[in-house]
mmCIF file of C-alpha atoms in Angstrom:
data_model
loop_
_atom_site.group_PDB
_atom_site.id
_atom_site.type_symbol
_atom_site.label_atom_id
_atom_site.label_comp_id
_atom_site.label_asym_id
_atom_site.label_seq_id
_atom_site.Cartn_x
_atom_site.Cartn_y
_atom_site.Cartn_z
ATOM 1 C CA UNK A 1 0.205 0.012 0.013
ATOM 2 C CA UNK A 2 1.493 3.282 -0.741
ATOM 3 C CA UNK A 3 1.207 6.240 1.336
ATOM 4 C CA UNK A 4 1.081 9.843 0.103
ATOM 5 C CA UNK A 5 3.978 11.634 -0.278
ATOM 6 C CA UNK A 6 3.223 13.991 2.670
ATOM 7 C CA UNK A 7 4.252 18.095 2.138
ATOM 8 C CA UNK A 8 7.276 18.841 4.061
ATOM 9 C CA UNK A 9 7.398 22.465 5.417
ATOM 10 C CA UNK A 10 10.605 24.136 4.569
ATOM 11 C CA UNK A 11 12.725 24.856 7.173
ATOM 12 C CA UNK A 12 13.155 28.379 8.545
ATOM 13 C CA UNK A 13 16.321 30.330 8.777
ATOM 14 C CA UNK A 14 16.693 31.418 12.168
ATOM 15 C CA UNK A 15 16.418 34.671 10.960
ATOM 16 C CA UNK A 16 12.653 33.759 9.757
ATOM 17 C CA UNK A 17 12.537 32.422 12.653
ATOM 18 C CA UNK A 18 12.989 34.835 15.564
ATOM 19 C CA UNK A 19 9.766 36.391 16.707
ATOM 20 C CA UNK A 20 10.703 39.917 19.171
ATOM 21 C CA UNK A 21 7.227 38.712 21.180
ATOM 22 C CA UNK A 22 9.316 35.357 21.772
ATOM 23 C CA UNK A 23 13.004 36.772 23.509
ATOM 24 C CA UNK A 24 12.564 36.853 26.826
ATOM 25 C CA UNK A 25 14.392 40.570 27.338
ATOM 26 C CA UNK A 26 11.005 41.801 25.049
ATOM 27 C CA UNK A 27 9.171 39.387 27.735
ATOM 28 C CA UNK A 28 10.933 41.467 30.823
ATOM 29 C CA UNK A 29 10.851 44.806 30.181
ATOM 30 C CA UNK A 30 7.053 44.507 28.587
ATOM 31 C CA UNK A 31 6.165 43.216 32.447
ATOM 32 C CA UNK A 32 8.764 45.542 33.844
ATOM 33 C CA UNK A 33 6.499 48.699 32.237
ATOM 34 C CA UNK A 34 3.492 47.351 33.826
ATOM 35 C CA UNK A 35 5.177 47.321 36.889
ATOM 36 C CA UNK A 36 6.660 50.964 36.814
ATOM 37 C CA UNK A 37 3.862 52.414 35.777
ATOM 38 C CA UNK A 38 1.881 50.720 38.906
ATOM 39 C CA UNK A 39 4.761 51.817 40.326
ATOM 40 C CA UNK A 40 3.922 55.661 39.518
ATOM 41 C CA UNK A 41 0.479 54.492 40.717
ATOM 42 C CA UNK A 42 0.437 53.147 44.266
ATOM 43 C CA UNK A 43 3.700 55.597 44.922
ATOM 44 C CA UNK A 44 2.554 59.254 43.134
ATOM 45 C CA UNK A 45 2.125 60.680 46.596
ATOM 46 C CA UNK A 46 5.222 60.210 48.049
ATOM 47 C CA UNK A 47 7.131 61.591 44.821
ATOM 48 C CA UNK A 48 10.081 58.212 44.462
ATOM 49 C CA UNK A 49 11.296 56.589 42.410
ATOM 50 C CA UNK A 50 11.728 52.956 42.505
ATOM 51 C CA UNK A 51 15.484 52.733 43.288
ATOM 52 C CA UNK A 52 14.454 55.745 45.837
ATOM 53 C CA UNK A 53 12.558 53.266 47.481
ATOM 54 C CA UNK A 54 15.450 50.982 47.581
ATOM 55 C CA UNK A 55 17.861 52.846 49.054
ATOM 56 C CA UNK A 56 14.997 53.452 51.787
ATOM 57 C CA UNK A 57 13.275 49.903 52.351
ATOM 58 C CA UNK A 58 17.469 49.050 52.699
ATOM 59 C CA UNK A 59 18.062 51.648 55.055
ATOM 60 C CA UNK A 60 15.505 50.708 57.290
ATOM 61 C CA UNK A 61 16.175 47.617 56.725
ATOM 62 C CA UNK A 62 19.820 47.781 58.310
ATOM 63 C CA UNK A 63 20.429 50.563 59.231
ATOM 64 C CA UNK A 64 23.453 53.049 58.776
ATOM 65 C CA UNK A 65 25.558 51.684 56.316
ATOM 66 C CA UNK A 66 28.844 53.275 54.721
ATOM 67 C CA UNK A 67 27.286 54.676 50.447
ATOM 68 C CA UNK A 68 29.369 52.073 48.798
ATOM 69 C CA UNK A 69 27.648 49.317 50.415
ATOM 70 C CA UNK A 70 23.805 50.422 50.067
ATOM 71 C CA UNK A 71 24.783 50.495 46.689
ATOM 72 C CA UNK A 72 25.380 46.442 46.798
ATOM 73 C CA UNK A 73 22.509 45.981 49.317
ATOM 74 C CA UNK A 74 20.152 47.189 46.099
ATOM 75 C CA UNK A 75 21.997 46.121 43.793
ATOM 76 C CA UNK A 76 23.500 50.055 42.074
ATOM 77 C CA UNK A 77 27.042 51.068 40.648
ATOM 78 C CA UNK A 78 28.458 53.089 42.500
ATOM 79 C CA UNK A 79 27.617 56.435 39.718
ATOM 80 C CA UNK A 80 23.514 55.764 40.739
ATOM 81 C CA UNK A 81 23.445 54.946 44.230
ATOM 82 C CA UNK A 82 25.823 58.079 44.710
ATOM 83 C CA UNK A 83 22.905 59.865 42.450
ATOM 84 C CA UNK A 84 20.242 58.411 44.451
ATOM 85 C CA UNK A 85 21.675 58.898 47.947
ATOM 86 C CA UNK A 86 22.041 62.549 46.325
ATOM 87 C CA UNK A 87 18.345 63.312 45.859
ATOM 88 C CA UNK A 88 17.209 61.209 49.227
ATOM 89 C CA UNK A 89 19.998 64.481 51.470
ATOM 90 C CA UNK A 90 18.251 66.750 49.441
ATOM 91 C CA UNK A 91 14.697 65.670 50.465
ATOM 92 C CA UNK A 92 15.457 65.226 53.991
ATOM 93 C CA UNK A 93 15.053 61.978 54.110
ATOM 94 C CA UNK A 94 19.245 60.351 54.768
ATOM 95 C CA UNK A 95 21.656 61.692 56.706
ATOM 96 C CA UNK A 96 25.145 61.672 54.756
ATOM 97 C CA UNK A 97 29.308 61.872 57.214
ATOM 98 C CA UNK A 98 31.812 61.123 57.331
ATOM 99 C CA UNK A 99 33.115 58.068 59.080
ATOM 100 C CA UNK A 100 34.828 58.368 62.161
ATOM 101 C CA UNK A 101 37.567 55.914 61.238
ATOM 102 C CA UNK A 102 37.668 55.813 57.622
ATOM 103 C CA UNK A 103 37.225 59.545 56.325
ATOM 104 C CA UNK A 104 36.555 57.922 52.517
ATOM 105 C CA UNK A 105 33.078 56.453 53.396
ATOM 106 C CA UNK A 106 30.491 58.340 53.338
ATOM 107 C CA UNK A 107 27.865 56.385 56.316
ATOM 108 C CA UNK A 108 24.116 56.924 55.577
ATOM 109 C CA UNK A 109 20.925 57.126 57.553
ATOM 110 C CA UNK A 110 17.455 57.822 57.709
ATOM 111 C CA UNK A 111 16.585 61.649 59.150
ATOM 112 C CA UNK A 112 13.184 61.124 61.685
ATOM 113 C CA UNK A 113 11.761 62.292 58.548
ATOM 114 C CA UNK A 114 13.330 59.226 56.617
ATOM 115 C CA UNK A 115 11.783 56.968 58.325
ATOM 116 C CA UNK A 116 8.555 58.074 58.735
ATOM 117 C CA UNK A 117 8.254 58.835 54.773
ATOM 118 C CA UNK A 118 9.515 55.192 54.576
ATOM 119 C CA UNK A 119 7.265 53.438 57.443
ATOM 120 C CA UNK A 120 4.068 55.292 54.866
ATOM 121 C CA UNK A 121 5.520 53.831 51.702
ATOM 122 C CA UNK A 122 6.379 50.479 52.919
ATOM 123 C CA UNK A 123 2.510 50.366 54.152
ATOM 124 C CA UNK A 124 1.581 50.339 50.645
ATOM 125 C CA UNK A 125 4.585 49.336 48.882
ATOM 126 C CA UNK A 126 3.297 45.442 48.994
ATOM 127 C CA UNK A 127 1.193 47.416 46.747
ATOM 128 C CA UNK A 128 2.838 47.659 43.743
ATOM 129 C CA UNK A 129 3.410 44.065 43.341
ATOM 130 C CA UNK A 130 0.480 42.215 44.023
ATOM 131 C CA UNK A 131 -1.411 44.917 41.113
ATOM 132 C CA UNK A 132 1.820 43.179 39.065
ATOM 133 C CA UNK A 133 0.712 40.052 39.934
ATOM 134 C CA UNK A 134 -3.181 40.316 39.853
ATOM 135 C CA UNK A 135 -3.121 38.099 37.203
ATOM 136 C CA UNK A 136 -1.618 35.786 38.091
ATOM 137 C CA UNK A 137 -2.872 32.741 41.180
ATOM 138 C CA UNK A 138 -0.903 32.993 44.274
ATOM 139 C CA UNK A 139 1.094 29.773 43.048
ATOM 140 C CA UNK A 140 2.106 30.632 39.559
ATOM 141 C CA UNK A 141 3.153 34.717 41.684
ATOM 142 C CA UNK A 142 5.656 33.291 43.669
ATOM 143 C CA UNK A 143 6.863 29.951 40.776
ATOM 144 C CA UNK A 144 7.062 33.033 38.720
ATOM 145 C CA UNK A 145 9.340 34.903 42.100
ATOM 146 C CA UNK A 146 10.928 31.745 41.915
ATOM 147 C CA UNK A 147 12.322 31.465 38.434
ATOM 148 C CA UNK A 148 13.383 34.907 38.126
ATOM 149 C CA UNK A 149 15.396 34.677 40.789
ATOM 150 C CA UNK A 150 17.106 32.013 39.118
ATOM 151 C CA UNK A 151 17.667 34.546 36.384
ATOM 152 C CA UNK A 152 20.019 36.974 38.868
#
């Protein structure tokens, strides 16, 4: 019994097979845009950026710390953390002083105003993640965070 010849699909070249919407970087960027939009809505009353919130939150968590260490703890390069700290100092949220034992180090700590501000920010900050992950179930949300941490 003879079978009819099946038509074979031509192989696609890598260039023809490339689809932007299937690329991990593109998808991550789109999700980041979503999270940033939600952050801007939730945190609008405070007038802070995500990097400023990260610095304030980590200072609240660990207490006084050097600027270099704060940069490491928040995954910011030296130039970025310097700019973030400068803006937080200007707003009166952070005070910077030279380390008593090593004048090259800048020690940072929250001011009373900064302490009050970060408490208010933290009170609503989790809403950013909740709203960003809203389309997912609780299990899917946890799985996504677990998988993303593997890519860090």
